[in-house]
Every structure is written in C-alpha cells, then in structure tokens.
Coordinates of C-alpha atoms in Angstrom, one line a residue:
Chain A
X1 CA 0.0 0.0 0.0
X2 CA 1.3 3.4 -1.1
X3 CA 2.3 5.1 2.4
X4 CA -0.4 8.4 2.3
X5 CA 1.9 11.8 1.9
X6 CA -0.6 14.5 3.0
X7 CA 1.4 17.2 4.1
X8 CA 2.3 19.9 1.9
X9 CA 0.6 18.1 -1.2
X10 CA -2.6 19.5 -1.1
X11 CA -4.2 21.8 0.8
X12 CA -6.5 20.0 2.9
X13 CA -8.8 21.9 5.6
X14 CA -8.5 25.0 3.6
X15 CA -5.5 26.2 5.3
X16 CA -4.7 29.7 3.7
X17 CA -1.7 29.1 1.7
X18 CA 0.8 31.8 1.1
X19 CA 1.8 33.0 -2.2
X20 CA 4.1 35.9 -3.0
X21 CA 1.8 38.0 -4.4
X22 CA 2.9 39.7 -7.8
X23 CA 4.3 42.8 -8.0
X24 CA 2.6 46.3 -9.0
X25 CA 2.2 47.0 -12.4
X26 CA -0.1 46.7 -15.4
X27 CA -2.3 43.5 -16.1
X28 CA -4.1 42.5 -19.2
X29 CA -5.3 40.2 -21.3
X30 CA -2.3 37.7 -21.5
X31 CA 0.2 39.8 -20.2
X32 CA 1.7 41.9 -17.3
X33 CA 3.9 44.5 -17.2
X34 CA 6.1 45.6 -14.5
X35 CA 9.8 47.2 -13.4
X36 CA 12.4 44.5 -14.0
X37 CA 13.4 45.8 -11.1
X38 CA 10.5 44.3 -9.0
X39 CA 10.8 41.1 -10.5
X40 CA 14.7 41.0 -9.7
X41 CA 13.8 41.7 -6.6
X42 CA 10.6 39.6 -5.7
X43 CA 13.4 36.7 -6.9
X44 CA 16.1 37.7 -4.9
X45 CA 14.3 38.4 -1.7
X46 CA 13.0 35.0 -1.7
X47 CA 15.8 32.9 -2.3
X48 CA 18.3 34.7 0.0
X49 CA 21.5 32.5 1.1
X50 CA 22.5 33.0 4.3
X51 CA 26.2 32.7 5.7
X52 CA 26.1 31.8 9.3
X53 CA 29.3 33.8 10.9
X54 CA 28.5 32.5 14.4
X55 CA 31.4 32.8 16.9
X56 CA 29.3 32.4 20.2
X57 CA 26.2 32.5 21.5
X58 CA 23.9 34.2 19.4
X59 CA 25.0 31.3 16.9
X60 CA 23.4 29.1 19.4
X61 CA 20.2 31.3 18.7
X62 CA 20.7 31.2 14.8
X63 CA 20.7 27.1 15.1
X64 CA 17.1 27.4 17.0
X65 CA 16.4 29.6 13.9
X66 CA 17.2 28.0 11.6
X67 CA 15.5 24.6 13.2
X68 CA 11.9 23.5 13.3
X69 CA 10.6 25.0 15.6
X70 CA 11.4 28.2 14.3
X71 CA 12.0 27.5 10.5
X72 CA 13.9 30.5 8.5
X73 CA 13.6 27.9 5.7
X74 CA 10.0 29.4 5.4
X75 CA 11.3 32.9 4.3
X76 CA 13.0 31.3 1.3
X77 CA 16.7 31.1 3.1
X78 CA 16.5 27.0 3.5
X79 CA 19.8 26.8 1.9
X80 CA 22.4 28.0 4.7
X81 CA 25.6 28.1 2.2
X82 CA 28.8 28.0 3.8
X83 CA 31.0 29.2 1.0
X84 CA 31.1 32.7 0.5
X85 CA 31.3 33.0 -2.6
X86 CA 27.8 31.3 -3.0
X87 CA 26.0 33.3 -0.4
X88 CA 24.2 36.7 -0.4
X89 CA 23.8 37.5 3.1
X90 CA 26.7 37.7 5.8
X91 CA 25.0 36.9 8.9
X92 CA 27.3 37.9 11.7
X93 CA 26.7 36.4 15.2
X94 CA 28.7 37.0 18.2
X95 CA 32.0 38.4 19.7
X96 CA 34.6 39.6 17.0
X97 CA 37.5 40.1 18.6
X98 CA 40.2 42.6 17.0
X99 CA 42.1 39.6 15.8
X100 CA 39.3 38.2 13.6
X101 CA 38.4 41.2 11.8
X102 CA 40.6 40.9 8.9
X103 CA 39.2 37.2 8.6
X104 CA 36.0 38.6 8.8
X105 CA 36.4 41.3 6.1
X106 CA 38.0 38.6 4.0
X107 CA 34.9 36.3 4.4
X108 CA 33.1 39.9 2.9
X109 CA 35.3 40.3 0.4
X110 CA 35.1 36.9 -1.3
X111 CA 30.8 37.3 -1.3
X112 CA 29.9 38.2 -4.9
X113 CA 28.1 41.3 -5.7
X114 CA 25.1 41.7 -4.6
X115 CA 25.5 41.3 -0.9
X116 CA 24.0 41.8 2.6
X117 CA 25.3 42.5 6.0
X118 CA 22.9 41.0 9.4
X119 CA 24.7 42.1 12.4
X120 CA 23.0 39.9 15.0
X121 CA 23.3 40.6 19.1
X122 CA 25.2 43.5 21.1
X123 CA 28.5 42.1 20.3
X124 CA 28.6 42.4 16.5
X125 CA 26.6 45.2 16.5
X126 CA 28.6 47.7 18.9
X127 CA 31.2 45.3 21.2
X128 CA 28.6 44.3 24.0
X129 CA 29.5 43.7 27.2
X130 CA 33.4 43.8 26.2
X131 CA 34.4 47.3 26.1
X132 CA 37.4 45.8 26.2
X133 CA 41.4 46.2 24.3
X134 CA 40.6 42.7 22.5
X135 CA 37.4 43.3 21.1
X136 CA 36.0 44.5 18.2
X137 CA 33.9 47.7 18.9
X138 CA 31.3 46.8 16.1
X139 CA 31.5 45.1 13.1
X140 CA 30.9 48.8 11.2
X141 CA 34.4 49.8 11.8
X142 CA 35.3 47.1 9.0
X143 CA 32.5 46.3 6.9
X144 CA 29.2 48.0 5.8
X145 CA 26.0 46.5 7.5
X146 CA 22.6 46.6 6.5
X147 CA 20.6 45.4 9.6
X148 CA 21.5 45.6 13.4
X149 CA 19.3 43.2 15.4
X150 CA 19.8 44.1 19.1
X151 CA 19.9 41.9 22.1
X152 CA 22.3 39.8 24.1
X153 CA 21.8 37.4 22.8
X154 CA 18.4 38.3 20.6
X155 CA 15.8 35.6 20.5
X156 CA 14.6 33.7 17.1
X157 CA 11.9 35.7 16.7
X158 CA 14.6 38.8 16.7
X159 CA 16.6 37.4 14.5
X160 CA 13.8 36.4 12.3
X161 CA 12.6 40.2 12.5
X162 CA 16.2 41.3 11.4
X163 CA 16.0 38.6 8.3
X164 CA 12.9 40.2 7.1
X165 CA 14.2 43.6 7.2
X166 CA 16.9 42.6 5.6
X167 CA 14.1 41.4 2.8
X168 CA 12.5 44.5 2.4
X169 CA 16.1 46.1 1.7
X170 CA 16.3 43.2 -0.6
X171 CA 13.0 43.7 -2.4
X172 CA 12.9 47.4 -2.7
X173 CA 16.7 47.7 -3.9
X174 CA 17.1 49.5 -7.4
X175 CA 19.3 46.8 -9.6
X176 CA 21.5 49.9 -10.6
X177 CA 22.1 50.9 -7.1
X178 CA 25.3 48.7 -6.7
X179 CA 27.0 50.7 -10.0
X180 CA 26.2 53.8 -8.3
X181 CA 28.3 56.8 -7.0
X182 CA 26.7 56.5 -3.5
X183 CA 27.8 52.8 -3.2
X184 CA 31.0 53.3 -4.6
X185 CA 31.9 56.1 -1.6
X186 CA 30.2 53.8 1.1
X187 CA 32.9 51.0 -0.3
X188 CA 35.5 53.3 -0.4
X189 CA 35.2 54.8 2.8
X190 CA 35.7 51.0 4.2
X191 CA 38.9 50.9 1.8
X192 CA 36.9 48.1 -0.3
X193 CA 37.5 48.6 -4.2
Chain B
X1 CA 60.5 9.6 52.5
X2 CA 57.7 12.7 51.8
X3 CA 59.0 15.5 50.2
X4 CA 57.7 18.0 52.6
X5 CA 57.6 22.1 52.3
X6 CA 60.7 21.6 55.0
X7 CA 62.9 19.8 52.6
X8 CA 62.6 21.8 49.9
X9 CA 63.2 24.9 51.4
X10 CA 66.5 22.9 53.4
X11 CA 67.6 21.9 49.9
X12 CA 67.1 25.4 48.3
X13 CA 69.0 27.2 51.0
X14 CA 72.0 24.9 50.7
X15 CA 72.6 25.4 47.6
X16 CA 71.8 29.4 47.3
X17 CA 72.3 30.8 51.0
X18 CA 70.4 34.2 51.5
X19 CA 69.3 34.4 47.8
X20 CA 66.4 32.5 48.4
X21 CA 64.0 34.1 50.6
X22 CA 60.4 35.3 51.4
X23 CA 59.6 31.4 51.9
X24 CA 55.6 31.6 52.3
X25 CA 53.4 28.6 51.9
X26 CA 49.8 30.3 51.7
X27 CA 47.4 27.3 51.5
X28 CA 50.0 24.8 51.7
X29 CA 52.0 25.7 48.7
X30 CA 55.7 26.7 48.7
X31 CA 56.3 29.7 47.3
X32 CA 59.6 31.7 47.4
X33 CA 61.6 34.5 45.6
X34 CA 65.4 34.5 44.0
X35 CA 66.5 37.7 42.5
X36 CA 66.1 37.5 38.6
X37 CA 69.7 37.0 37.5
X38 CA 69.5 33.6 39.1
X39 CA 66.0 32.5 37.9
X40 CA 68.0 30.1 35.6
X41 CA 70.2 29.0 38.3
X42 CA 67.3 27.8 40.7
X43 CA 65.3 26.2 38.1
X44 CA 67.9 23.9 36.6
X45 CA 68.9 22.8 40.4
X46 CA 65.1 22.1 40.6
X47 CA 65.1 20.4 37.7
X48 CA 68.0 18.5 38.2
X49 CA 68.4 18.1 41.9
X50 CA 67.4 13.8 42.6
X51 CA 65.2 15.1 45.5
X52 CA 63.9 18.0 44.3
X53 CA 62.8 16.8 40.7
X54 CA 61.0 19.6 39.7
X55 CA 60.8 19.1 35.9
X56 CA 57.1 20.1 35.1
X57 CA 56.5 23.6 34.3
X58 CA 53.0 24.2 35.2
X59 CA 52.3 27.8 34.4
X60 CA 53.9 30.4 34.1
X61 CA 52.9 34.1 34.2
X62 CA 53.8 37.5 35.6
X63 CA 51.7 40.1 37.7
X64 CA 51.8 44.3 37.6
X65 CA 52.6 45.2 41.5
X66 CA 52.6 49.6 40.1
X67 CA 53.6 50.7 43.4
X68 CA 56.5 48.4 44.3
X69 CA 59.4 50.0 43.3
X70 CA 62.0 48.9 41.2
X71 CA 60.0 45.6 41.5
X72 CA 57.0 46.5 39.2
X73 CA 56.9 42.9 37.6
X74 CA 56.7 39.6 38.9
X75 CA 57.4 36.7 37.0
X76 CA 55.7 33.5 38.4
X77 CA 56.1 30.1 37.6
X78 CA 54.2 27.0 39.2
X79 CA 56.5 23.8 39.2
X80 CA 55.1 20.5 39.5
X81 CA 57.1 17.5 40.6
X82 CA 55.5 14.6 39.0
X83 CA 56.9 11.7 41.3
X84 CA 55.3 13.1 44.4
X85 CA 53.2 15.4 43.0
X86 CA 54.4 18.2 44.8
X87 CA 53.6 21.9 43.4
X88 CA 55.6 25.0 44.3
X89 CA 55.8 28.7 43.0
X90 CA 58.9 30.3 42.4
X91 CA 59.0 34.4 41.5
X92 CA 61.4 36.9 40.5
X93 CA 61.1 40.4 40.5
X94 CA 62.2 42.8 37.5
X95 CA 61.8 46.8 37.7
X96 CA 59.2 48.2 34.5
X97 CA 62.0 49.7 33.1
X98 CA 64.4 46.7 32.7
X99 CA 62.0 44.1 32.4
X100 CA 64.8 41.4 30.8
X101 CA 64.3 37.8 32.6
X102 CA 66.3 34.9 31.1
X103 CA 64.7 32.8 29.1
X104 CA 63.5 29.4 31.0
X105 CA 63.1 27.8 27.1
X106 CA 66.0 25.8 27.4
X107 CA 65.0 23.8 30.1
X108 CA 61.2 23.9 29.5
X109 CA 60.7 23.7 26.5
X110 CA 56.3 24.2 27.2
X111 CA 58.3 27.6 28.8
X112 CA 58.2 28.6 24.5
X113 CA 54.3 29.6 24.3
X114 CA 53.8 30.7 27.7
X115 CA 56.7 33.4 27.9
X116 CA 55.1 34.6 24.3
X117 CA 52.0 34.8 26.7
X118 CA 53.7 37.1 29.1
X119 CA 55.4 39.1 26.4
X120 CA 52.1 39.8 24.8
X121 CA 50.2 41.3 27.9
X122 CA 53.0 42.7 30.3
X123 CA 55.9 43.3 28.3
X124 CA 58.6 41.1 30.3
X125 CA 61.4 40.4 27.7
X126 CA 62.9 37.2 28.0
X127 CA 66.1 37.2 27.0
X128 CA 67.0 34.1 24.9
X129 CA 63.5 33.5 23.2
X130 CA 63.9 31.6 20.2
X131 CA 60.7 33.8 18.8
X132 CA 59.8 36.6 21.0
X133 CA 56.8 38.1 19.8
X134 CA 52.9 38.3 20.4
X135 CA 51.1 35.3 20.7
X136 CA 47.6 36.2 21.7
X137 CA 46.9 40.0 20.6
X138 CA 46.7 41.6 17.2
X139 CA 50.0 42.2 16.1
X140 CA 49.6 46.1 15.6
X141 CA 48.7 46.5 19.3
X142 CA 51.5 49.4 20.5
X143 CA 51.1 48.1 24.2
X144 CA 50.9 45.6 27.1
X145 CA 47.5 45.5 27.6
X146 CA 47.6 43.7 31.7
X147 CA 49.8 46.0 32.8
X148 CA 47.9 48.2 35.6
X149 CA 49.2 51.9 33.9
X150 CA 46.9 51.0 30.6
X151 CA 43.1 51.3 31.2
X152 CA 40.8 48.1 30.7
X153 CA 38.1 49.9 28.0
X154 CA 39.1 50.3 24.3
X155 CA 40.1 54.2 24.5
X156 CA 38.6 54.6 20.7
X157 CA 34.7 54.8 21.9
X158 CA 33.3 57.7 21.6
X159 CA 30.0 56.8 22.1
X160 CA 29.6 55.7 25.3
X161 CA 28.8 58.0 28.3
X162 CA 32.2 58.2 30.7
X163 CA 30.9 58.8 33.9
X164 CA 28.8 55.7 32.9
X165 CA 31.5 53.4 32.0
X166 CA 33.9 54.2 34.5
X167 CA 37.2 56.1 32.6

C-alpha cells in the first residue's frame, strides 16, 4: 500500500496558503507588465542564502532559527551556504575580537556582488559587554551593515525580524544601485575597491 | 620519605644561601623569591636536583605590582614534581624599566608559548626566546595591555557616556 503523503501536497482543511503576491504593475489580457526591477527583486528576496558567521552564542540562537521550531527555511533562506562566494547574506553572530576582523572582512570580500550585511546581538553590533582592548567595537568599523538586530543574545523571533528587514532592503533595492556613486563612496570609505 | 615544604626549602637554602627568601606557603604551597639573574640557576637545580625533581613547568605568568618599586613585575612560575606530586611557586622580580628575565626555554621547552603569553600582555622580555613576539593579541597592538598603567576599556569609543563606564 502506497504510504499516504498529506502534508504539503494539497491543501487540505483550507488552510490559507501563502503566495508571494505579484508585484505592481499593469495587467491584461495575457500579459503583465512591471519594473524589471521588482521582478529581480521579488526573486532575490525569496531565495536569499544565508552565511552563518557565528562565533558564540547568538550562533546558538541562529541554530534554533534556523530549526523546526522556528524555520527560516520558510522565508526562502533554507539553503544555509557556507561558502562565500555562493551566499548573499553575511550573517554575523557574536563576539569579534580585533584579531578576527581581517578574517572577517575577508569572508566579505570573497561574497559576490550583490550582498548583505545581518549584524546579529550587542557584540557584533557595537562590542557588547566587552568594552574591552581585544574586542571588536562593532563590526561597522570594518564592513558595511545593512541590519543591526539588538539583544544579548536576541531571540529567534529577533533574528527572524532582522531577516525580514533585511528582505525588504532586498526587495525594494534598485538593480542599478550597486554601480552607483553612492555605493562606490560607502565602499571606499571602508577601503573596499 | 615525603618531600615536605621543609625539605625543599633545606635543599634550596643549601645550595643558594640568602638568595632564596620570602619562603611563604599560603594554603599549603611553597612559594619563594630568587633575585632575577638567578631565575635560571634555581630552576635547573630544581630540575636537576634527585630530591627535588622539579621538571614540570605548570604555568607560568607575571603580575603588575605599580607601586612596588623597582619591583614592578613579577614573574611567576608554578613547578610540578611529577613523582610526588608536589607543586611550588617560584617568583622573581624585575623593575618596569628593565624588564629582561632569562629565558626558562632551554629547560622547559612548554616555557616557548607561555613566555610569548607574558610578552604579549605585560611586556617582560625574556632574553634568549627563540621567537619573541605576540602570541595572543593583534600584532599592531602598540602596548601591554595587563599592565595596571593601561586602562581596561578600548580608548577609541566615543560613544559611550564616561561617567557611565567608569574612565
């Protein structure tokens, strides 16, 4: 007897399902028009891949994330890449001390064009707790990032919140803003060519 | 026959007289000074000695005293004799200004990392390092971040309220 798959086949008890909805622009008979834009970024802001930099324990918050119970797989990031040159997002969890940094800014340096910066917990986001001679005061002073999510460490649901910001950045981004004159001086001011 | 806190201190002041002194045993371990041109000298007899057979270097580190001085550094090591498992703390003092220590590398050879260790945060130069340089800290860093004249915070914060935080 065929084992019965219901889950996820078909949508039994009229769940509501959700479906990225399409985005605004001119519908007809047969065809739709819209900014190529839009479409790049409806595509992009549902297939992010994340690169987990977790160096302590808001890493151990990112691995409840990124499990069941919390699922980030459900915002399109399933696929946790852990070659940077794959990934789109740099998600940075944890303590960077002074000695990491360069490693760090490598890590940013080999993700291809375009990329995103998640600065998860105090530490990464300003140095925490460790206003300290070994410690990294914020992962700003070496590489341009997109969303701070606070708390020591944050919980899933934070870090979840942080993701989908990170989506509407994602979304809403104008495919020529990465050739621009403002994103060339916000690179060069980090000394990034 | 136990190797008791007596013995070795009888041993030691055989062999070195009145350099050996401040003999202290706070919670049971022996713990004693030599004046730093002889740190050498004391730990190979240590080493060496049939009784004394102190051939496991345990630790070693050094410690800011500001006030002291002309002894501003102390350089600590913890010795373990293995057959009766017997610890002891021998330290020598060095002023801030001169901080060169022999090197204890040729008889310890775990002495290597450790003295790196104590380079990196207080500045002690042991003379006779095969590879003196920082082991821990980023190599750029201009200063010896334990010692007690260098505050804790990172100084480049601008952000943060002092009164709040301390400087």
């Amino acid at each position: 007897m065929a084992r019965p798959v219901q889950y996820n086949v078909k949508n039994e008890g009229g769940k509501p399902l959700q479906i990225v909805g399409a985005p605004e622009g001119f519908n007809g008979d047969g065809f739709f028009t819209t900014k190529l834009s839009n479409v790049v970024g409806l595509a992009r802001k549902n297939s992010i891949w994340p690169l987990p930099f977790a160096t302590s324990c808001c890493g151990i918050e990112f691995m409840a994330t990124m499990a069941s119970h919390y699922d980030l797989s459900r915002f399109g990031a399933e696929r946790v890449g852990f070659s940077p040159r794959q990934c789109d997002l740099l998600m940075v969890m944890g303590t960077i001390a002074k000695k990491m940094g360069p490693v760090l800014r490598q890590v940013y340096l080999q993700m291809a064009e375009p990329r995103w910066v998640l600065s998860v917990g105090a530490c990464a986001s300003s140095g925490g707790i460790f206003d300290t001679y070994s410690v990294l005061q914020g992962i700003d002073q070496i590489i341009p990032v997109d969303v701070y999510v606070p708390g020591c460490p944050p919980r899933p649901e934070a870090i979840i919140d942080g993701f989908m910001k990170i989506q509407e950045l994602v979304g809403k981004e104008s495919i020529r803003r990465r050739n621009g004159e403002k994103y060339k001086q916000l690179m060069e001011s980090y000394g990034i060519q | 026959m136990e190797l008791t806190n007596d013995i070795i201190k009888q041993r030691l002041t055989e062999k070195f007289g009145d350099e050996v002194t401040n003999f202290e045993a706070p919670y049971g371990m022996l713990t004693f000074e030599a004046p730093k041109e002889l740190n050498l000298k004391v730990l190979q007899f240590l080493f060496e000695d049939d009784i004394l057979q102190f051939r496991f270097l345990t630790d070693l580190c050094a410690v800011n005293y500001p006030d002291d001085e002309g002894r501003e550094l102390a350089v600590v090591y913890h010795l373990h004799n293995l057959v009766n498992n017997v610890r002891i703390r021998f330290k020598v003092f060095t002023a801030v200004e001169t901080p060169d220590v022999f090197s204890a590398t040729a008889l310890h050879a775990g002495a290597n990392w450790m003295e790196r260790e104590t380079y990196d945060f207080f500045g002690v130069n042991f003379v006779g390092h095969p590879n003196l340089k920082r082991i821990l800290n980023v190599d750029e860093m201009d200063y010896f971040p334990l010692r007690k004249e260098y505050p804790l915070e990172d100084q480049t914060r601008i952000d943060k309220d002092d009164a709040m935080f301390g400087r």
